[in-house]
Every structure is written in C-alpha cells, then in structure tokens.
C-alpha positions as MATLAB code, in Angstrom:
seq = 'XXXXXXXXXXXXXXXXXXXXXXXXXXXXXXXXXXXXXXXXXXXXXXXXXXXXXXXXXXXXXXXXXXXXXXXXXXXXXXXXXXXXXXXXXXXXXXXXXXXXXXXXXXXXXX';
ca = [
    -126.248 -131.289 -131.440;
    -124.396 -129.253 -134.110;
    -126.068 -128.618 -137.447;
    -125.757 -126.174 -140.326;
    -122.002 -125.647 -140.834;
    -120.952 -122.140 -141.833;
    -117.813 -122.190 -143.957;
    -115.169 -119.526 -143.502;
    -111.478 -119.046 -143.829;
    -109.603 -120.710 -142.227;
    -112.233 -122.426 -140.051;
    -115.780 -123.682 -140.223;
    -118.235 -122.921 -137.448;
    -121.110 -125.215 -136.614;
    -124.229 -123.425 -135.455;
    -126.434 -124.772 -132.669;
    -130.119 -124.240 -133.404;
    -131.639 -121.667 -131.047;
    -133.218 -123.569 -128.167;
    -132.652 -121.198 -125.284;
    -129.762 -121.058 -122.849;
    -127.180 -123.738 -123.651;
    -124.838 -123.236 -120.698;
    -124.084 -120.728 -117.967;
    -120.578 -119.845 -116.809;
    -119.876 -118.558 -113.309;
    -121.962 -116.282 -111.152;
    -121.732 -112.615 -110.172;
    -118.802 -111.759 -107.922;
    -115.030 -111.606 -107.655;
    -114.154 -115.059 -106.290;
    -112.934 -118.080 -108.248;
    -115.553 -119.049 -110.798;
    -117.315 -115.716 -110.326;
    -117.455 -112.936 -112.923;
    -118.272 -109.265 -112.881;
    -121.195 -109.938 -115.190;
    -121.757 -106.292 -116.091;
    -118.384 -106.151 -117.812;
    -117.465 -109.682 -118.926;
    -116.588 -109.468 -122.612;
    -114.506 -111.912 -124.593;
    -115.371 -115.586 -124.686;
    -113.330 -118.104 -126.667;
    -112.848 -121.870 -126.713;
    -109.454 -123.577 -126.476;
    -108.269 -126.587 -128.467;
    -108.821 -128.678 -125.325;
    -112.479 -127.649 -125.179;
    -112.214 -125.201 -122.278;
    -113.988 -121.855 -122.445;
    -112.008 -118.675 -121.638;
    -113.978 -115.701 -120.312;
    -112.382 -112.234 -120.040;
    -113.343 -110.544 -116.764;
    -111.777 -107.054 -116.978;
    -113.339 -105.553 -113.846;
    -111.700 -108.336 -111.847;
    -108.420 -107.946 -113.835;
    -108.316 -111.556 -115.015;
    -109.447 -114.232 -117.410;
    -111.021 -117.469 -116.206;
    -111.411 -120.861 -117.801;
    -114.361 -123.224 -117.519;
    -115.043 -126.622 -119.029;
    -117.857 -126.975 -121.543;
    -120.282 -127.888 -118.722;
    -119.555 -124.563 -117.026;
    -117.406 -125.947 -114.190;
    -114.616 -123.556 -113.139;
    -111.117 -124.731 -114.137;
    -108.585 -121.943 -113.582;
    -107.956 -118.218 -112.980;
    -105.475 -116.389 -115.225;
    -104.148 -113.134 -113.790;
    -101.776 -110.741 -115.482;
     -98.889 -109.395 -113.439;
     -95.603 -107.682 -114.294;
     -97.368 -104.678 -115.831;
     -97.080 -101.092 -114.613;
    -100.878 -100.722 -114.627;
    -103.410 -103.454 -113.933;
    -104.200 -105.420 -117.094;
    -107.922 -105.520 -117.999;
    -108.467 -108.321 -120.557;
    -111.282 -107.650 -123.004;
    -111.076 -110.177 -125.852;
    -109.040 -113.346 -126.381;
    -108.253 -115.329 -129.493;
    -106.516 -118.681 -129.775;
    -103.784 -118.957 -132.414;
    -103.045 -122.220 -134.215;
     -99.659 -122.281 -132.437;
    -101.539 -122.839 -129.156;
    -100.888 -119.355 -127.766;
    -103.726 -117.149 -126.567;
    -103.640 -113.458 -127.495;
    -105.563 -111.036 -125.281;
    -106.515 -107.422 -125.946;
    -106.854 -104.896 -123.176;
    -109.495 -102.261 -122.429;
    -108.413  -98.678 -123.059;
    -105.124  -99.434 -124.792;
    -104.171 -100.426 -128.295;
    -102.215 -103.382 -126.993;
    -102.212 -107.145 -127.162;
    -100.640 -109.585 -124.691;
     -99.592 -113.145 -125.412;
    -100.259 -115.933 -122.958;
     -98.671 -119.308 -123.661;
];
C-alpha cells in the first residue's frame, strides 16, 4: 500500500499513490464520532495507529482507528474560556501537544 518514501528529519513519510478517497472519519454533527466539518483542522496519527482529529467548533478532539471507527472524545476543561483545538502533534515522549484557535498557546495532553 505504501510506496515512495520521502526522507526527512527526524522521520520518513511514506506516500500513498493518489487513488481517490482512502478513508472517511466521522460525519457532520456534534455527537460522538461526528465533526463540525466546516471547521475541522488538525489531523495526526498516534503511535498506536489511531487518528486524532481537532474539532474546534465542538470544543474537542476525537480519535478514530485507521478504518474510521470512532474511539474516543477528548474534551478540554479547567480553562477560563472554552478551548478550541486547531492542530495536534505527537511528541516522541508519547505526549500530544495541541494548539488553540485565536491564541498563541499550546496545551499538553498526556
């Protein structure tokens, strides 16, 4: 399935040849497994192979398996204002770092 590796520091990315839609995650809405599709931004893959999708209009991030099946909802509480996740990146220490819309801030989720 993967061909043509692209080397980079510190990772290599394998590119899937363009063959149309590979997988679809969620559907439009605000329930579990649903996304506000007009504003879903960051997508990243975890070491366990799950896909994290930032869903800022619903104030959360959701995880799906590689087949697109919903796994979990990650909400962000304990903030003065609602947290709107925009992009997420996975660090080699296993922590996920999430940036927020409208603020120069980054949150850590273990």
